[in-house]
Coordinates of C-alpha atoms in Angstrom, one line a residue:
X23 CA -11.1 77.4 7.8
X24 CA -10.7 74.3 6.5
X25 CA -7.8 74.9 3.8
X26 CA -6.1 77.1 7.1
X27 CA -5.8 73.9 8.8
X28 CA -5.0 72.5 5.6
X29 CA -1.7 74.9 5.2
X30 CA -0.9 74.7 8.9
X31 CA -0.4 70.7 8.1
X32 CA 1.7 71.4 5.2
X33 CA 3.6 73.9 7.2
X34 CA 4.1 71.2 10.0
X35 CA 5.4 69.0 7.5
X36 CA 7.9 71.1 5.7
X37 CA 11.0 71.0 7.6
X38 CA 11.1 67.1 7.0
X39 CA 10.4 67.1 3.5
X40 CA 14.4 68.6 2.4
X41 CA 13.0 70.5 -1.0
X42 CA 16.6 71.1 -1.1
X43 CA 17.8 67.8 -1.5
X44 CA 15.4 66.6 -4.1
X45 CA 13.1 67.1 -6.9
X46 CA 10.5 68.3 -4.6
X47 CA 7.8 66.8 -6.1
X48 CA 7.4 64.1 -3.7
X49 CA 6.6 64.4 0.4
X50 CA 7.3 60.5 1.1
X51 CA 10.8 59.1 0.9
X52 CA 9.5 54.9 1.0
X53 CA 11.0 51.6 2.1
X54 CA 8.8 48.8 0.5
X55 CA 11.4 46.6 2.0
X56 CA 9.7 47.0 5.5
X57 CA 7.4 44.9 7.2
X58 CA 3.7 45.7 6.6
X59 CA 1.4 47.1 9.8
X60 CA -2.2 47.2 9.8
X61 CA -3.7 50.4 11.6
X62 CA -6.5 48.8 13.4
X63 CA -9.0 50.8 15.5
X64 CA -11.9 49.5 18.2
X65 CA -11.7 45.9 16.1
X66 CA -11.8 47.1 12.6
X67 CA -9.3 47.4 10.4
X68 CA -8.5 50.9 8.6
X69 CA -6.0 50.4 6.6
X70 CA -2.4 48.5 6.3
X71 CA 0.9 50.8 6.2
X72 CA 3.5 49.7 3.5
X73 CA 6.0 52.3 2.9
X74 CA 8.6 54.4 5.5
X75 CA 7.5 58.0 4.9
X76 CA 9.3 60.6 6.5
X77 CA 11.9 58.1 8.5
X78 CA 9.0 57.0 9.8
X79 CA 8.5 53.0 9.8
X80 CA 5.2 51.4 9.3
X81 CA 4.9 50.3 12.7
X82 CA 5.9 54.1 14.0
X83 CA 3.5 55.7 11.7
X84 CA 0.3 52.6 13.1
X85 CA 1.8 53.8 16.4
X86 CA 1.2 57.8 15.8
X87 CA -2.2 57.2 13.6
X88 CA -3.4 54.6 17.0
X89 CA -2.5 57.6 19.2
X90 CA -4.1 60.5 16.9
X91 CA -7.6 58.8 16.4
X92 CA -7.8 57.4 20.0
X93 CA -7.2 61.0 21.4
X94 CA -9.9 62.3 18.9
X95 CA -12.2 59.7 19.8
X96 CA -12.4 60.8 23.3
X97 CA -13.8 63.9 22.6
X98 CA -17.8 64.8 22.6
X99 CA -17.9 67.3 19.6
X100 CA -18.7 65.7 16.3
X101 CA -15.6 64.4 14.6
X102 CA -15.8 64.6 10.1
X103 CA -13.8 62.0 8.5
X104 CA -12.4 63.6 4.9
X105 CA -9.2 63.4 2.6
X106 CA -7.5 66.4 1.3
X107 CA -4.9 65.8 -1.6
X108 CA -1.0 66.9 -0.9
X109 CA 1.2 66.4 -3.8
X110 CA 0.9 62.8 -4.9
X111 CA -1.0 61.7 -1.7
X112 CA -3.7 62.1 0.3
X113 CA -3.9 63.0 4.0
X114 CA -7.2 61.5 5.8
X115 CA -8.4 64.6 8.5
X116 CA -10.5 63.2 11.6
X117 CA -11.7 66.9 12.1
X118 CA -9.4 69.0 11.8
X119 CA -6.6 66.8 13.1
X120 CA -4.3 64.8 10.7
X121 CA -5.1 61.0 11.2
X122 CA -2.7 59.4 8.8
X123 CA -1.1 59.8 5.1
X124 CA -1.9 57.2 2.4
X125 CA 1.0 57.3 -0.2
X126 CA 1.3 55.5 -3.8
X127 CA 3.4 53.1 -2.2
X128 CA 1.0 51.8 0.7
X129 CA -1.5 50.9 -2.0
X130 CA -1.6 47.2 -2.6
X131 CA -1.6 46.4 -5.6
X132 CA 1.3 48.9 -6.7
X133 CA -0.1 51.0 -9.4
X134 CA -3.5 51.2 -8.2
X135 CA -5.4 54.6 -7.4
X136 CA -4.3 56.3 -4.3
X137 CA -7.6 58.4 -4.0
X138 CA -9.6 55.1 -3.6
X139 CA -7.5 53.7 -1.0
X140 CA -7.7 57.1 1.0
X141 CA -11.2 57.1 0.4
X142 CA -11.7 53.3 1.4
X143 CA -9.6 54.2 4.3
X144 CA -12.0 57.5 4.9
X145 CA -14.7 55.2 5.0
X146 CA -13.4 52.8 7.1
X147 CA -12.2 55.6 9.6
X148 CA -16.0 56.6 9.5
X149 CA -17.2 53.8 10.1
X150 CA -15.1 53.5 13.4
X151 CA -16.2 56.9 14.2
X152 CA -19.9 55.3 14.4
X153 CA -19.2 52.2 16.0
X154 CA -17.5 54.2 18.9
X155 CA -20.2 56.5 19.5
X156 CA -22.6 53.4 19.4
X157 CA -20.4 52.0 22.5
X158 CA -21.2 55.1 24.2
X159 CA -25.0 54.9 23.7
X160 CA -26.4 53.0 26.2
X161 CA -29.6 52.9 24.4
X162 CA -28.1 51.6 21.6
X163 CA -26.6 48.8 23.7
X164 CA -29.6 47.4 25.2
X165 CA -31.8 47.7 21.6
X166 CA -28.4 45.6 20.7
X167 CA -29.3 43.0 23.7
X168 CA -32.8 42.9 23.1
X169 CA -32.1 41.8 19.2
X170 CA -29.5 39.1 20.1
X171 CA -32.2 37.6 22.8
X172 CA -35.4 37.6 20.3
X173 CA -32.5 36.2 17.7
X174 CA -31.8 33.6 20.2
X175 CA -35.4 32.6 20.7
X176 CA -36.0 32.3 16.9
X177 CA -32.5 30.1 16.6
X178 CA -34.1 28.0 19.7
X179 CA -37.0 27.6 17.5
X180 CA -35.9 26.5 14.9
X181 CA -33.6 24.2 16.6
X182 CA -36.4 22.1 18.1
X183 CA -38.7 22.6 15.2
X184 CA -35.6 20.6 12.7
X185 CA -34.9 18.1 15.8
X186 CA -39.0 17.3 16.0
X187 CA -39.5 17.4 11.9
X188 CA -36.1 14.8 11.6
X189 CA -37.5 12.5 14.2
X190 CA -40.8 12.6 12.9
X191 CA -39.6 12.1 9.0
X192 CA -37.2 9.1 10.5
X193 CA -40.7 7.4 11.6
X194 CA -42.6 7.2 8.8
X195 CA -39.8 6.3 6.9
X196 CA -40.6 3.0 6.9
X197 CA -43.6 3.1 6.1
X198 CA -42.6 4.8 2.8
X199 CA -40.4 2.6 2.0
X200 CA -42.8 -0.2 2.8
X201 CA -45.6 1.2 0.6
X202 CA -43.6 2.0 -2.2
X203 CA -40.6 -0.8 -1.9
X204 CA -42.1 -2.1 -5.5
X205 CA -40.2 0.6 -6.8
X206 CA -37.1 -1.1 -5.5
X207 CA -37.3 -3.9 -7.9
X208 CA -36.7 -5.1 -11.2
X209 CA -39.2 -7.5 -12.0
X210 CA -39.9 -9.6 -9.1
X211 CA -36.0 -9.2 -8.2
X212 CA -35.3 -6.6 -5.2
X213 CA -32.6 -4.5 -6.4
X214 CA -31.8 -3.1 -2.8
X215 CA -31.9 -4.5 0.7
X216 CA -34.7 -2.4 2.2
X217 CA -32.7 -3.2 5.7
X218 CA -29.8 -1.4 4.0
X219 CA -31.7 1.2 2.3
X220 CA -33.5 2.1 5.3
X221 CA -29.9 2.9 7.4
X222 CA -28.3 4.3 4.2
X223 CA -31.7 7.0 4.2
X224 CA -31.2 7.8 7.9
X225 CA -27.5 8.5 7.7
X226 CA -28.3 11.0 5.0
X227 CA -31.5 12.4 6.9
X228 CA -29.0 12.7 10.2
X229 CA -26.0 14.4 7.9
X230 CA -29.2 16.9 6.2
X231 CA -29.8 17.3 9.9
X232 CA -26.2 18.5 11.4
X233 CA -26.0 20.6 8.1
X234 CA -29.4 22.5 8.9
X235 CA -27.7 22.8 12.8
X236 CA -25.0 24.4 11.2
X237 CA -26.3 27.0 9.5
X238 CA -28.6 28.2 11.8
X239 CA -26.0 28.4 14.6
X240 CA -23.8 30.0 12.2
X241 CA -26.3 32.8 11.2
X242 CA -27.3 33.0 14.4
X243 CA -23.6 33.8 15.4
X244 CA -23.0 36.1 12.5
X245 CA -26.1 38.5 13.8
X246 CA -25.4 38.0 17.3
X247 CA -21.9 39.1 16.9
X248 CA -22.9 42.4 14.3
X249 CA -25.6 43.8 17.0
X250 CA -22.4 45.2 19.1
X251 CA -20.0 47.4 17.7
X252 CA -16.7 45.8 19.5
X253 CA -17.5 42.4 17.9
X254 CA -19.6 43.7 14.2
X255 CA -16.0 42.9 12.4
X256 CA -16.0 39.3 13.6
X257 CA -20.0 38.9 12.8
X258 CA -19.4 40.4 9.0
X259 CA -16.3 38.3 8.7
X260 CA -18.8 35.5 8.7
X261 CA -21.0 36.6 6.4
X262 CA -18.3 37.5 3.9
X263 CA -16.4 33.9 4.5
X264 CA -20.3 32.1 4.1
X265 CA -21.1 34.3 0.8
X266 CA -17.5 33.6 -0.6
X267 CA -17.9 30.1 0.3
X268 CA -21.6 30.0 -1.4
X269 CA -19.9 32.1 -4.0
X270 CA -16.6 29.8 -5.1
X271 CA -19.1 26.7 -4.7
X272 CA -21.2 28.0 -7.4
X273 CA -18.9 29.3 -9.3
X274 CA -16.9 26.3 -9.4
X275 CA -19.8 24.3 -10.9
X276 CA -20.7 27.0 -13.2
X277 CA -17.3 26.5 -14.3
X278 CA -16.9 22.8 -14.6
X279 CA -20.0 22.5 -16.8
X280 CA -18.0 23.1 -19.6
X281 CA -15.5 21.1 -19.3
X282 CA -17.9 17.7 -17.2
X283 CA -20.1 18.9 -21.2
X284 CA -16.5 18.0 -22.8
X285 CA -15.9 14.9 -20.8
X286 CA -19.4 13.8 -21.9
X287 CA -19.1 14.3 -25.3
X288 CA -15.7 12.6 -25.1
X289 CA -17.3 9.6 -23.5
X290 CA -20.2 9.1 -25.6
X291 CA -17.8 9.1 -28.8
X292 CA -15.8 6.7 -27.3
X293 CA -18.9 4.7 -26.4
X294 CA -20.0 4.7 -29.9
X295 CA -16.8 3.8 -31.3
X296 CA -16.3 0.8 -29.1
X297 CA -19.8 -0.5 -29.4
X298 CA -18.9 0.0 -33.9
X299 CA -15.5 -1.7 -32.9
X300 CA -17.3 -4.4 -31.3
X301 CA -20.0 -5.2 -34.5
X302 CA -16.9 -5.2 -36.9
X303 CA -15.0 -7.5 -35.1
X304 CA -17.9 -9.8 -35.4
X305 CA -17.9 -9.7 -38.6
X306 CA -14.5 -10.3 -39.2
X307 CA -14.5 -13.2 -36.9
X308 CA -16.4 -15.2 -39.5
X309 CA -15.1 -18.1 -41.3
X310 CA -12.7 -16.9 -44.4
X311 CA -12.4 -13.5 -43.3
X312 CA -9.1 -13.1 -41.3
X313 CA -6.8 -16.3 -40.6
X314 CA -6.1 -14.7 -36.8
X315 CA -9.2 -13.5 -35.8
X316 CA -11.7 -16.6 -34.9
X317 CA -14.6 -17.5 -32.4
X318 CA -11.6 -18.1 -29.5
X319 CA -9.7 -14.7 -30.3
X320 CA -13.3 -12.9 -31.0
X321 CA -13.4 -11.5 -27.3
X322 CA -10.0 -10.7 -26.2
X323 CA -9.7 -9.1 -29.0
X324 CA -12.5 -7.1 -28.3
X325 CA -12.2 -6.1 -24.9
X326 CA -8.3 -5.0 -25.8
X327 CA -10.4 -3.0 -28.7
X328 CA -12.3 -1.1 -26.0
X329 CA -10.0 -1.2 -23.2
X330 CA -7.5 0.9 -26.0
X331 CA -10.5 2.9 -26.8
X332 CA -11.4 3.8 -23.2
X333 CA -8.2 4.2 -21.9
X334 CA -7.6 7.0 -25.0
X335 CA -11.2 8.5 -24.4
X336 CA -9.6 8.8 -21.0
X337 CA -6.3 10.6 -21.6
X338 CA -8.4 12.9 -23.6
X339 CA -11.3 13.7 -21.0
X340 CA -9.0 13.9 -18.1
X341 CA -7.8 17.5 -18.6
X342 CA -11.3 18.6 -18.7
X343 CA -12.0 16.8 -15.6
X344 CA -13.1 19.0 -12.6
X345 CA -9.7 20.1 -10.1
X346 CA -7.4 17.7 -12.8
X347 CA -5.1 21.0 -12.2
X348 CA -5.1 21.1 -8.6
X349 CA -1.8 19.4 -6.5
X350 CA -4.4 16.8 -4.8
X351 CA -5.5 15.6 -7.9
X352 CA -2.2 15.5 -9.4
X353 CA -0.3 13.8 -6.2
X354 CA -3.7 11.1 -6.4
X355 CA -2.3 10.8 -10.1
X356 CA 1.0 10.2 -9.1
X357 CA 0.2 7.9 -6.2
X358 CA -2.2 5.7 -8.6
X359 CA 0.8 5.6 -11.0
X360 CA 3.0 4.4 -8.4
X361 CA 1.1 1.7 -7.1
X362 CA 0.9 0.3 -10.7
X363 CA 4.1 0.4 -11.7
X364 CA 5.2 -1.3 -8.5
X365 CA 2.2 -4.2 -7.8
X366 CA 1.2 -4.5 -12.0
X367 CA 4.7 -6.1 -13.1
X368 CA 3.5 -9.9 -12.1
X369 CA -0.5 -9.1 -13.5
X370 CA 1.2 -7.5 -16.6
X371 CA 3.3 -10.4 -17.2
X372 CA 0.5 -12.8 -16.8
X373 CA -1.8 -11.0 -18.9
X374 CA 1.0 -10.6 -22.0
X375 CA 1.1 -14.7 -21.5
X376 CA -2.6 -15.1 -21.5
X377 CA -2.4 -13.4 -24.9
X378 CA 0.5 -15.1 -26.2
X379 CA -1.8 -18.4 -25.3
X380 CA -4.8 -17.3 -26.7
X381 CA -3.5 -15.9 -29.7
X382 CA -0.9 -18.8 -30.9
X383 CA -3.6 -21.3 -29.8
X384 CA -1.3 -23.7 -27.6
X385 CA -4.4 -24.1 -26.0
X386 CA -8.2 -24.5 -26.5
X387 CA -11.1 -25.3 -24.0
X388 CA -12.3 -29.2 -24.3
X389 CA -8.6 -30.5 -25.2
X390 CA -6.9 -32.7 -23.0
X391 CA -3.3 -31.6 -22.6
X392 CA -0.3 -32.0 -20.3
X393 CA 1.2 -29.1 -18.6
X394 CA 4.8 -30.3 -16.8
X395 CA 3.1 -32.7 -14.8
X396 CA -0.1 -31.9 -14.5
X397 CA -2.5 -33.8 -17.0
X398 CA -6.4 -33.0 -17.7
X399 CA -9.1 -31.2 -19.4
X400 CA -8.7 -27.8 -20.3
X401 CA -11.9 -26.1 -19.2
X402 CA -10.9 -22.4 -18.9
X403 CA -8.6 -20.2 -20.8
X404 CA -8.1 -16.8 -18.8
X405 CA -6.3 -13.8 -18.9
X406 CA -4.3 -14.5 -16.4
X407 CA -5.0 -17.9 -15.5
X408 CA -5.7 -21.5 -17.0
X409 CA -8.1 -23.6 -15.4
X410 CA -8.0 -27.9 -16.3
X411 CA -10.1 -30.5 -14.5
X412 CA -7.7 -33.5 -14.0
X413 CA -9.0 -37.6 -14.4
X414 CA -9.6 -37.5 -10.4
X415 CA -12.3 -34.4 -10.2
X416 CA -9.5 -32.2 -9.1
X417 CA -9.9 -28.5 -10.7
X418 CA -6.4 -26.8 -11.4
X419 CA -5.7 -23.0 -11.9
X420 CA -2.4 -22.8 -13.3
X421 CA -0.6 -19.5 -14.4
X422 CA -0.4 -18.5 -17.6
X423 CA 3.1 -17.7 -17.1
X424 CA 3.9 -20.8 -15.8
X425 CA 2.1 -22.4 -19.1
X426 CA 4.2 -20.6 -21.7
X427 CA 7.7 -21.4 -19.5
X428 CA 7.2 -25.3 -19.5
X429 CA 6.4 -28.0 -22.3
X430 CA 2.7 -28.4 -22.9
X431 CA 1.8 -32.1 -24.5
X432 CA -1.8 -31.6 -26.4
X433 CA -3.6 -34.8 -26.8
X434 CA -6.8 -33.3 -28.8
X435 CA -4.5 -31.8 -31.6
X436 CA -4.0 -34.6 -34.0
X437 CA -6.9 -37.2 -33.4
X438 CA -9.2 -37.9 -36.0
X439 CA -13.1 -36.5 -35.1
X440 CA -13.4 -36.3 -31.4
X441 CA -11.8 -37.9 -29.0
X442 CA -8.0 -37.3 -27.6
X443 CA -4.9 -39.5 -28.1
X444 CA -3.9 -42.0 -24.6
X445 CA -0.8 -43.9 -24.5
X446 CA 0.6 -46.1 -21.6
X447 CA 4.6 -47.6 -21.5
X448 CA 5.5 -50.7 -20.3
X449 CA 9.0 -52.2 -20.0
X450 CA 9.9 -55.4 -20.7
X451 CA 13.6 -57.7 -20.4
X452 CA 15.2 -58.4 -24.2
X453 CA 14.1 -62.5 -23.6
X454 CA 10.8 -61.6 -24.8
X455 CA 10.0 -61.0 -27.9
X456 CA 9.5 -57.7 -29.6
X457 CA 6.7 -59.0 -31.8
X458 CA 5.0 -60.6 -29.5
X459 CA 4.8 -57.7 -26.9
X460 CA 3.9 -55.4 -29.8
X461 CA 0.7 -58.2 -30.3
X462 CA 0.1 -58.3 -26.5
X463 CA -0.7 -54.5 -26.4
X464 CA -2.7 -53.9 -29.5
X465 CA -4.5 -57.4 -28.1
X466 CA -5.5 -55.5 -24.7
X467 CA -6.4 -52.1 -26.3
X468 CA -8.8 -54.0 -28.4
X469 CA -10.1 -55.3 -25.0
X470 CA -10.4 -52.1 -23.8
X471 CA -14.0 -50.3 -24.2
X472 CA -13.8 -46.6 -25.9
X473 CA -10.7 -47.0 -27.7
X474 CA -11.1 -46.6 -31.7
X475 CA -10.0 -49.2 -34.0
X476 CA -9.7 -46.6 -36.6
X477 CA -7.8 -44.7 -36.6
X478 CA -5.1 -48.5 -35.2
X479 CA -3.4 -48.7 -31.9
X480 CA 0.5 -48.3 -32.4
X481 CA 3.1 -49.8 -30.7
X482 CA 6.2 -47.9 -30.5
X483 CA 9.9 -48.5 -29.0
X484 CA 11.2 -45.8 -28.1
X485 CA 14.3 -46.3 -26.2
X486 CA 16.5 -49.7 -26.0
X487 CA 18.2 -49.1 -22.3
X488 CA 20.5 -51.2 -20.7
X489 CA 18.4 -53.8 -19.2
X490 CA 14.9 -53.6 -21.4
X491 CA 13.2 -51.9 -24.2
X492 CA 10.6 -49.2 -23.3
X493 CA 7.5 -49.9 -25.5
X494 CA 5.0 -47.1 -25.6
X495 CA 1.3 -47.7 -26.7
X496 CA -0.7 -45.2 -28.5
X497 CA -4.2 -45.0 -29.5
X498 CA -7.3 -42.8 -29.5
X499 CA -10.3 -42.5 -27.2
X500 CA -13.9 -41.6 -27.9
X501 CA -14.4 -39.5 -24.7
X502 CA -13.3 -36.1 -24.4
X503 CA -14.1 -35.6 -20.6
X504 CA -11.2 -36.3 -18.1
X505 CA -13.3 -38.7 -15.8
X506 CA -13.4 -41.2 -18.8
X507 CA -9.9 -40.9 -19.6
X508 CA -9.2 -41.7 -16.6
X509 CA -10.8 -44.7 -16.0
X510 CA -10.2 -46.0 -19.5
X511 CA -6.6 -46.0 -18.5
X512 CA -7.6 -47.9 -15.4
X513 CA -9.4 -50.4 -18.0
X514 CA -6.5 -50.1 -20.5
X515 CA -3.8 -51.3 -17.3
X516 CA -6.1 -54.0 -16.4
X517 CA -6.6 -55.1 -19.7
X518 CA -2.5 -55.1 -20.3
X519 CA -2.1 -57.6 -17.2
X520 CA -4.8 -60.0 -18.1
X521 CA -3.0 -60.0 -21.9
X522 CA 0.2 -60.8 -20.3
X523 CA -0.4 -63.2 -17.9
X524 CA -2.6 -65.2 -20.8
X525 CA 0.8 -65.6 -22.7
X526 CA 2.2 -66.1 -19.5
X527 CA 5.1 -63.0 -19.5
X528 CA 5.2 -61.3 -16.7
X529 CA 5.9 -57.3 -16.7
X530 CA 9.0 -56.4 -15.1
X531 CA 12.0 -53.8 -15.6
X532 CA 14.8 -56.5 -14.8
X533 CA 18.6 -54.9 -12.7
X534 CA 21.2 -56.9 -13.0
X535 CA 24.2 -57.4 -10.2
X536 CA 26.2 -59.9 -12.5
X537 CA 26.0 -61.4 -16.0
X538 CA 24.1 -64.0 -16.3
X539 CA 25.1 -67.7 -17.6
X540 CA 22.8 -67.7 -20.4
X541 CA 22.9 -64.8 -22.8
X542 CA 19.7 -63.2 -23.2
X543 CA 18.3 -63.3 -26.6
X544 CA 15.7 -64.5 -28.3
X545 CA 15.6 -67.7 -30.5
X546 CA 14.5 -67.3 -34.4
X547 CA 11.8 -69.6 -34.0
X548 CA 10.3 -67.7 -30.6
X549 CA 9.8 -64.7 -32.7
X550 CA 6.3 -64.8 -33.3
X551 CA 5.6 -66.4 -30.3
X552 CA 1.4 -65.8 -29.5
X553 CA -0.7 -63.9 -30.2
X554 CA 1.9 -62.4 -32.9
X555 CA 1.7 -63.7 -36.7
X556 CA 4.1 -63.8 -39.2
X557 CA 4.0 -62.0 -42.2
X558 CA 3.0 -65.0 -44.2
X559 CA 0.0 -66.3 -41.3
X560 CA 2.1 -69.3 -40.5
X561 CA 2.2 -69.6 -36.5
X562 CA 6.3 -70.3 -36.4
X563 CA 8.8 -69.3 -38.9
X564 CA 11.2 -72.3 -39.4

C-alpha cells in the first residue's frame, strides 16, 4: 500500500518534471538566488526552504507544506511521519499524504547529505505531530499546570532561602573580618581599610546574589515554558542558549591556557633577564670599568635596560594574549596608540632631555648652578624634570627641556675640594684707581667668613664701558648648601661697603650729560693709592 501511494505521488508529479526537455535525472529545477523561508509548524521550526523546485518559490512551497500538514493535523487517525527517496531527493510523507520535498539544494551547507536533512526534518515533523496531540489532551494540560505550579513553589523557595542566607552571611561579616583582621596586615601595618574591605565584600556578596537570582529565574523560565507544547521551542531555546553559553565560556578558558602558559613563560624570561641585566650593570658601574656608565648614570640606565626588556617581552606575549584577535581588542590597541602619539610628543621630548642631562652630566645633584636666571642648589635630577632649591628656601622644578635650550653657569665644576665658586661685580668711574679697587675687593673677601684663601680671590675687569670699568670678583666658598651662599653674599656686599667707605670711595656707575672740565684720569702717583702696594712695598711710586 505504501509504495502505491508512493507511485501515485510520482505520477502527480510527472507532468511538471518535462523528461523531454532534460536529462531526466533530476525532478527539481532550483533558484538558490531566492530568498530563504522557514516552514514552521505549531512554534517549531521544520525545516528552512532554499531552492525553487518545480516553479515553485520557497515562500509558495512554506505556503503549500503550512496548508498540507495543518489539514493532516486536524484529523483523529494516527498520522506516521517517514521519507521515501525520489531520484536525488527525498519526499517526507505525513501518512500517506506528501508533506514537503527536501532537495540537494535546500541543504545548508551545500554538499551535505540530503537523507539527514530529510530525516532531521522527519523528526522534527514528528515531533510536531506530538506536541499537537499533547494540545488536544486535556490531561496532559493540567499534569503540565500542576508541574509549572510545584516548579514555581520550589523557585519561591529558593528565592527566599538565597535572600535569608545573603542577609544572614552580610551580618556576621563583620565579625569575620574582626576576628581574623590580623590576616590583613603586614607586620603591625594594616594592609587594607577594614571599612573598605567590608563594602568591597558586600558588593561582591550582593553581585553573587543577583547572579544566584538569575539563574534560578532563568531555569525556572526554561521549565515553565517546555511543560506546554505551544511554548516547549521557546523553553529549549533557553537551555540551548545557557549550555552554549556555559559551553563557549569553558571552552574559551580551555583555550587560552595555552597561550596565558606562553605569556607566562614569556614574562618570567623577561623577568630573569632584567633582574641579570640589572646585576651586570652594577658591575660595570664600578670605578675603571666603563668611562659612561657611573653611580649617576647607574639607574637610568637600568630602568631604560628593563623598560627595553619589558616592552619586547611585551610585543612577544601580546599575540598570545586572550581575544588579542578580536576587533575590541584591536580598536583598544588602536585607541591606546592614538592617545600616545597625540598627548606623548611634550613627555617624549622631555624625557629625551632628561637623558641628554643625565648622560653628558651638565648637571649633578649638590652643585650650585645657574639656569637663565634662576640660581641655586641642584637637588633633583629627573626624567623629566630638574628640581634646585634657591638661596631664599624657594624649591624650583624646572623642565628639562627648558635646561638643555638655555645657558647653564655651574659653579661646583672647577673649585678645588668642596665648596662652589661666588663672584659679585661692582662698577666704578675711571678717577679711581684700578689697583686700588682690585685691593679694596680681595680686602673685603678676606673679611668675609667662609671664603677660602686658597685657592686666592681674583679680581677681574671684564669690560671698560663708556663711563666705568666693570670689575668682577671671584672666589670660592666652603658651603655647598644654598642658604649659606646666600647669606655669604649678604656678608660679602656688606663687607664691600665697609671696605669702600674706609678708603673713602664711594660705589657708583657715573652718566654723564656733558664733559666735564677736568679730564678724568688718574695721576701716577695715585696709583697705589690704600690698601694697594706696589710691586716693590713702597706705599707711593714717585
Amino acid at each position: 500500500m505504501r509504495h502505491g501511494m508512493l507511485l501515485c505521488c510520482v505520477l502527480a508529479f510527472w507532468p511538471l518534471v518535462g523528461f523531454g526537455e532534460s536529462s531526466g535525472s533530476e525532478i527539481a529545477i532550483t533558484d538558490r538566488e531566492a530568498a530563504p523561508v522557514e516552514l514552521r509548524i505549531e512554534n517549531r521550526s521544520v525545516m528552512t526552504f532554499r531552492a525553487t523546485l518545480l516553479g515553485e518559490t520557497p515562500e509558495l512551497r512554506a505556503r503549500r507544506a503550512t496548508a498540507a500538514i495543518e489539514d493532516a493535523l486536524q484529523g483523529r487517525g494516527e498520522l506516521k511521519v517517514s521519507i521515501d527517496p525520489i531520484q536525488t531527493s527525498y519526499i517526507v510523507l505525513l501518512g500517506y499524504s506528501r508533506a514537503f520535498i527536501v532537495t540537494p539544494q535546500d541543504v545548508d551547507p551545500p554538499g551535505a547529505s540530503v537523507r539527514v536533512a530529510a530525516e532531521q526534518a522527519a523528526d522534527n515533523l514528528r515531533r510536531v505531530v506530538a506536541e499537537s496531540g499533547e494540545a488536544r489532551n486535556i490531561r496532559f494540560l493540567l499534569m503540565a499546570l500542576g508541574y509549572s505550579a510545584l516548579a514555581t513553589m520550589i523557585y519561591l523557595l529558593l528565592l527566599r532561602g538565597v535572600s535569608v542566607g545573603r542577609r544572614r552571611l552580610s551580618g556576621r561579616l563583620p565579625g569575620l573580618m574582626s576576628r581574623h583582621k590580623q590576616w590583613l596586615k603586614l607586620g603591625h601595618t594594616p594592609l587594607f581599610d577594614v571599612q573598605y574591605l567590608y563594602y568591597l565584600f558586600g558588593r561582591l556578596l550582593w553581585l553573587i546574589y543577583w547572579v544566584v537570582v538569575f539563574l534560578l529565574s532563568y531555569q525556572w523560565l526554561s521549565f515553565v515554558l517546555s511543560q506546554f507544547p505551544f511554548t516547549r521551542p521557546w523553553g529549549e531555546s533557553l537551555n540551548v542558549h545557557l549550555l552554549d553559553l556555559v559551553r563557549y565560556l569553558l571552552d574559551g578558558m580551555l583555550g587560552a591556557m595555552p597561550g596565558l602558559a606562553v605569556a607566562l613563560c614569556i614574562v618570567l624570561i623577561a623577568r630573569a633577564f632584567s633582574s641579570f641585566a640589572r646585576r651586570l650593570l652594577q658591575r660595570l658601574a664600578r670605578p675603571g670599568t666603563l668611562g659612561w656608565l657611573t653611580g649617576e648614570t647607574l639607574q637610568p640606565t637600568t630602568r631604560l635596560t628593563s623598560l627595553a626588556i619589558w616592552l619586547f617581552a611585551l610585543v612577544m606575549a601580546y599575540p598570545y594574549l586572550p581575544g588579542s584577535g578580536t576587533e575590541a581588542f584591536k580598536g583598544v590597541s588602536v585607541l591606546i596608540g592614538l592617545m600616545i602619539s597625540l598627548g606623548a610628543s611634550s613627555v617624549i621630548g622631555q624625557a629625551a632631555a632628561g637623558l641628554i642631562l643625565t648622560y653628558s652630566r651638565t648637571l649633578r645633584a649638590g652643585e650650585f648652578v645657574r639656569i637663565g636666571e634662576h640660581e641655586g642648589t641642584v637637588t633633583e635630577v629627573g626624567m623629566f624634570n630638574t628640581t634646585i632649591r634657591t638661596g631664599l628656601g624657594e624649591v624650583l622644578t624646572l623642565p628639562n627641556s627648558m635646561i638643555t635650550g638655555s645657558v647653564t653657569k655651574n659653579y661646583s665644576r672647577i673649585v678645588h675640594g668642596q665648596g662652589y665658586v661666588v663672584d659679585t661685580v661692582v662698577t666704578i668711574g675711571y678717577d679711581t684707581p684700578w689697583r686700588q679697587v682690585e685691593a679694596m675687593l680681595i680686602e673685603a673677601a678676606r673679611r668675609t667668613e667662609g671664603i677660602l684663601e686658597k685657592p686666592a680671590p681674583h679680581v677681574f675687569q671684564t669690560a671698560l664701558s663708556d663711563f666705568y670699568p666693570e670689575y668682577r670678583l671671584v672666589a670660592q666658598a666652603i658651603p655647598s648648601e644654598p642658604r649659606p651662599r646666600a647669606e655669604l653674599l649678604s656678608v660679602l656686599h656688606a663687607n664691600i661697603q665697609d671696605v669702600f667707605n674706609e678708603y673713602g670711595v664711594q660705589i657708583m656707575s657715573p652718566h654723564y650729560l656733558a664733559d666735564p672740565h677736568q679730564p678724568k684720569w688718574v695721576p701716577r702717583e695715585q696709583w697705589y693709592s690704600a690698601p694697594a702696594r706696589p710691586p716693590g712695598g713702597d706705599d707711593v711710586v714717585k
